[in-house]
Amino acid sequence: MGYLLKKYMKPYKWFVTGVVLCVCVQAAAQLLLMSKTKQIIDEGVAKQDMNIIWSTGLFMIFITILTGIALGISSYCSAKAVGRFACDIREALFHAVTKMSAADMNRFGSATLMTRTTVDTISLQTFIINMLRTSM
């Protein structure tokens, strides 16, 4: 399995890197939002300073928008990497099946080969999606 991932995901390492970077941005933004919430409560509400509440609140809105953009980029990169990975796997399986002998084709049957190709590719695709989502 590791060989397959290394071989077929290598061309899409920039998409995977984009996912990881966007996840880091999202994590940092969430931590920053918590500290800014603390700042609003400690400095703005406690001292009844509306300027701090407004300025910090606007900064929090900016950080939230930035987080949304990072989430969108992360989803895009994840979808591109997984979709292209699945396409490459299907293509490799197709070429392997077309190189089979007639005896092997009769032994397995075309329906079985189609089903196995589809199900195995979808299983790998689901694995990669879940792996990237857990990093999100």
mmCIF file of C-alpha atoms in Angstrom:
data_model
loop_
_atom_site.group_PDB
_atom_site.id
_atom_site.type_symbol
_atom_site.label_atom_id
_atom_site.label_comp_id
_atom_site.label_asym_id
_atom_site.label_seq_id
_atom_site.Cartn_x
_atom_site.Cartn_y
_atom_site.Cartn_z
ATOM 1 C CA MET A 1 0.000 0.000 0.000
ATOM 2 C CA GLY A 2 2.830 2.394 0.862
ATOM 3 C CA TYR A 3 4.403 1.789 -2.537
ATOM 4 C CA LEU A 4 1.129 2.664 -4.275
ATOM 5 C CA LEU A 5 0.760 5.870 -2.294
ATOM 6 C CA LYS A 6 4.341 6.897 -2.950
ATOM 7 C CA LYS A 7 4.181 6.090 -6.651
ATOM 8 C CA TYR A 8 0.788 7.561 -7.472
ATOM 9 C CA MET A 9 0.614 10.474 -5.019
ATOM 10 C CA LYS A 10 4.115 11.799 -5.787
ATOM 11 C CA PRO A 11 2.989 13.844 -8.819
ATOM 12 C CA TYR A 12 0.438 15.572 -6.594
ATOM 13 C CA LYS A 13 2.723 16.370 -3.675
ATOM 14 C CA TRP A 14 2.083 20.099 -4.143
ATOM 15 C CA PHE A 15 -1.642 19.576 -3.644
ATOM 16 C CA VAL A 16 -0.973 17.549 -0.493
ATOM 17 C CA THR A 17 1.468 20.223 0.692
ATOM 18 C CA GLY A 18 -1.264 22.811 0.083
ATOM 19 C CA VAL A 19 -3.654 20.808 2.237
ATOM 20 C CA VAL A 20 -1.127 20.595 5.066
ATOM 21 C CA LEU A 21 -0.295 24.306 4.899
ATOM 22 C CA CYS A 22 -3.956 25.294 4.882
ATOM 23 C CA VAL A 23 -4.601 23.047 7.871
ATOM 24 C CA CYS A 24 -1.768 24.804 9.718
ATOM 25 C CA VAL A 25 -3.303 28.187 8.872
ATOM 26 C CA GLN A 26 -6.688 26.998 10.149
ATOM 27 C CA ALA A 27 -5.211 25.722 13.414
ATOM 28 C CA ALA A 28 -3.277 28.936 13.997
ATOM 29 C CA ALA A 29 -6.376 31.006 13.240
ATOM 30 C CA GLN A 30 -8.472 29.036 15.716
ATOM 31 C CA LEU A 31 -5.880 29.585 18.436
ATOM 32 C CA LEU A 32 -5.695 33.273 17.568
ATOM 33 C CA LEU A 33 -9.484 33.602 17.735
ATOM 34 C CA MET A 34 -9.485 32.156 21.240
ATOM 35 C CA SER A 35 -6.857 34.638 22.412
ATOM 36 C CA LYS A 36 -8.753 37.515 20.813
ATOM 37 C CA THR A 37 -11.955 36.405 22.558
ATOM 38 C CA LYS A 38 -10.042 36.524 25.830
ATOM 39 C CA GLN A 39 -8.778 39.999 24.937
ATOM 40 C CA ILE A 40 -12.315 41.245 24.257
ATOM 41 C CA ILE A 41 -13.526 39.935 27.613
ATOM 42 C CA ASP A 42 -10.495 41.026 29.685
ATOM 43 C CA GLU A 43 -9.835 44.413 28.116
ATOM 44 C CA GLY A 44 -13.019 45.390 26.348
ATOM 45 C CA VAL A 45 -15.900 44.161 28.485
ATOM 46 C CA ALA A 46 -14.173 44.402 31.865
ATOM 47 C CA LYS A 47 -12.990 47.972 31.224
ATOM 48 C CA GLN A 48 -16.033 48.875 29.119
ATOM 49 C CA ASP A 49 -13.787 49.956 26.241
ATOM 50 C CA MET A 50 -15.860 49.824 23.039
ATOM 51 C CA ASN A 51 -12.857 50.690 20.832
ATOM 52 C CA ILE A 52 -11.094 47.465 21.839
ATOM 53 C CA ILE A 53 -14.294 45.472 21.371
ATOM 54 C CA TRP A 54 -14.846 46.860 17.867
ATOM 55 C CA SER A 55 -11.243 46.673 16.677
ATOM 56 C CA THR A 56 -10.700 43.184 18.053
ATOM 57 C CA GLY A 57 -14.077 42.048 16.706
ATOM 58 C CA LEU A 58 -13.254 43.311 13.211
ATOM 59 C CA PHE A 59 -9.876 41.582 13.388
ATOM 60 C CA MET A 60 -11.662 38.362 14.390
ATOM 61 C CA ILE A 61 -13.973 38.682 11.385
ATOM 62 C CA PHE A 62 -10.911 39.085 9.149
ATOM 63 C CA ILE A 63 -9.323 35.964 10.675
ATOM 64 C CA THR A 64 -12.582 34.038 10.185
ATOM 65 C CA ILE A 65 -12.694 35.012 6.499
ATOM 66 C CA LEU A 66 -9.034 33.985 6.128
ATOM 67 C CA THR A 67 -9.859 30.641 7.746
ATOM 68 C CA GLY A 68 -12.743 30.129 5.318
ATOM 69 C CA ILE A 69 -10.470 30.841 2.376
ATOM 70 C CA ALA A 70 -7.878 28.387 3.730
ATOM 71 C CA LEU A 71 -10.611 25.782 4.153
ATOM 72 C CA GLY A 72 -11.732 26.285 0.554
ATOM 73 C CA ILE A 73 -8.184 25.990 -0.785
ATOM 74 C CA SER A 74 -7.626 22.918 1.363
ATOM 75 C CA SER A 75 -10.773 21.262 0.049
ATOM 76 C CA TYR A 76 -9.858 22.119 -3.539
ATOM 77 C CA CYS A 77 -6.317 20.718 -3.198
ATOM 78 C CA SER A 78 -7.625 17.607 -1.477
ATOM 79 C CA ALA A 79 -10.223 16.969 -4.187
ATOM 80 C CA LYS A 80 -7.715 17.533 -6.997
ATOM 81 C CA ALA A 81 -5.101 15.228 -5.473
ATOM 82 C CA VAL A 82 -7.561 12.434 -4.733
ATOM 83 C CA GLY A 83 -9.358 12.709 -8.071
ATOM 84 C CA ARG A 84 -6.162 12.609 -10.076
ATOM 85 C CA PHE A 85 -4.793 9.792 -7.895
ATOM 86 C CA ALA A 86 -7.912 7.712 -8.613
ATOM 87 C CA CYS A 87 -7.662 8.473 -12.338
ATOM 88 C CA ASP A 88 -4.044 7.298 -12.407
ATOM 89 C CA ILE A 89 -4.921 4.115 -10.501
ATOM 90 C CA ARG A 90 -7.808 3.355 -12.885
ATOM 91 C CA GLU A 91 -5.561 3.921 -15.873
ATOM 92 C CA ALA A 92 -2.864 1.599 -14.468
ATOM 93 C CA LEU A 93 -5.461 -1.075 -13.726
ATOM 94 C CA PHE A 94 -6.909 -0.736 -17.216
ATOM 95 C CA HIS A 95 -3.495 -1.227 -18.788
ATOM 96 C CA ALA A 96 -2.827 -4.233 -16.539
ATOM 97 C CA VAL A 97 -6.143 -5.810 -17.524
ATOM 98 C CA THR A 98 -5.607 -5.208 -21.241
ATOM 99 C CA LYS A 99 -2.244 -6.994 -21.005
ATOM 100 C CA MET A 100 -3.866 -10.116 -19.544
ATOM 101 C CA SER A 101 -4.005 -13.255 -21.600
ATOM 102 C CA ALA A 102 -7.273 -14.643 -22.941
ATOM 103 C CA ALA A 103 -7.067 -17.514 -20.453
ATOM 104 C CA ASP A 104 -6.790 -15.084 -17.545
ATOM 105 C CA MET A 105 -9.684 -13.024 -18.899
ATOM 106 C CA ASN A 106 -11.838 -16.147 -19.091
ATOM 107 C CA ARG A 107 -10.757 -17.265 -15.634
ATOM 108 C CA PHE A 108 -11.651 -13.977 -13.937
ATOM 109 C CA GLY A 109 -14.472 -12.809 -16.181
ATOM 110 C CA SER A 110 -15.050 -9.276 -17.414
ATOM 111 C CA ALA A 111 -17.735 -8.514 -14.820
ATOM 112 C CA THR A 112 -15.424 -9.485 -11.966
ATOM 113 C CA LEU A 113 -12.564 -7.425 -13.389
ATOM 114 C CA MET A 114 -14.790 -4.373 -13.800
ATOM 115 C CA THR A 115 -16.181 -4.712 -10.301
ATOM 116 C CA ARG A 116 -12.778 -5.247 -8.717
ATOM 117 C CA THR A 117 -11.288 -2.319 -10.612
ATOM 118 C CA THR A 118 -14.084 0.007 -9.563
ATOM 119 C CA VAL A 119 -14.377 -1.121 -5.949
ATOM 120 C CA ASP A 120 -10.620 -1.219 -5.314
ATOM 121 C CA THR A 121 -10.140 2.232 -6.795
ATOM 122 C CA ILE A 122 -12.997 3.669 -4.756
ATOM 123 C CA SER A 123 -11.565 2.045 -1.615
ATOM 124 C CA LEU A 124 -8.173 3.654 -2.219
ATOM 125 C CA GLN A 125 -9.817 6.982 -3.013
ATOM 126 C CA THR A 126 -11.838 6.844 0.214
ATOM 127 C CA PHE A 127 -8.702 5.998 2.179
ATOM 128 C CA ILE A 128 -6.830 9.013 0.773
ATOM 129 C CA ILE A 129 -9.791 11.335 1.375
ATOM 130 C CA ASN A 130 -10.060 10.184 4.989
ATOM 131 C CA MET A 131 -6.319 10.525 5.463
ATOM 132 C CA LEU A 132 -6.384 14.110 4.203
ATOM 133 C CA ARG A 133 -9.502 14.938 6.223
ATOM 134 C CA THR A 134 -7.934 13.748 9.447
ATOM 135 C CA SER A 135 -5.111 16.160 8.764
ATOM 136 C CA MET A 136 -7.758 18.846 8.365
#
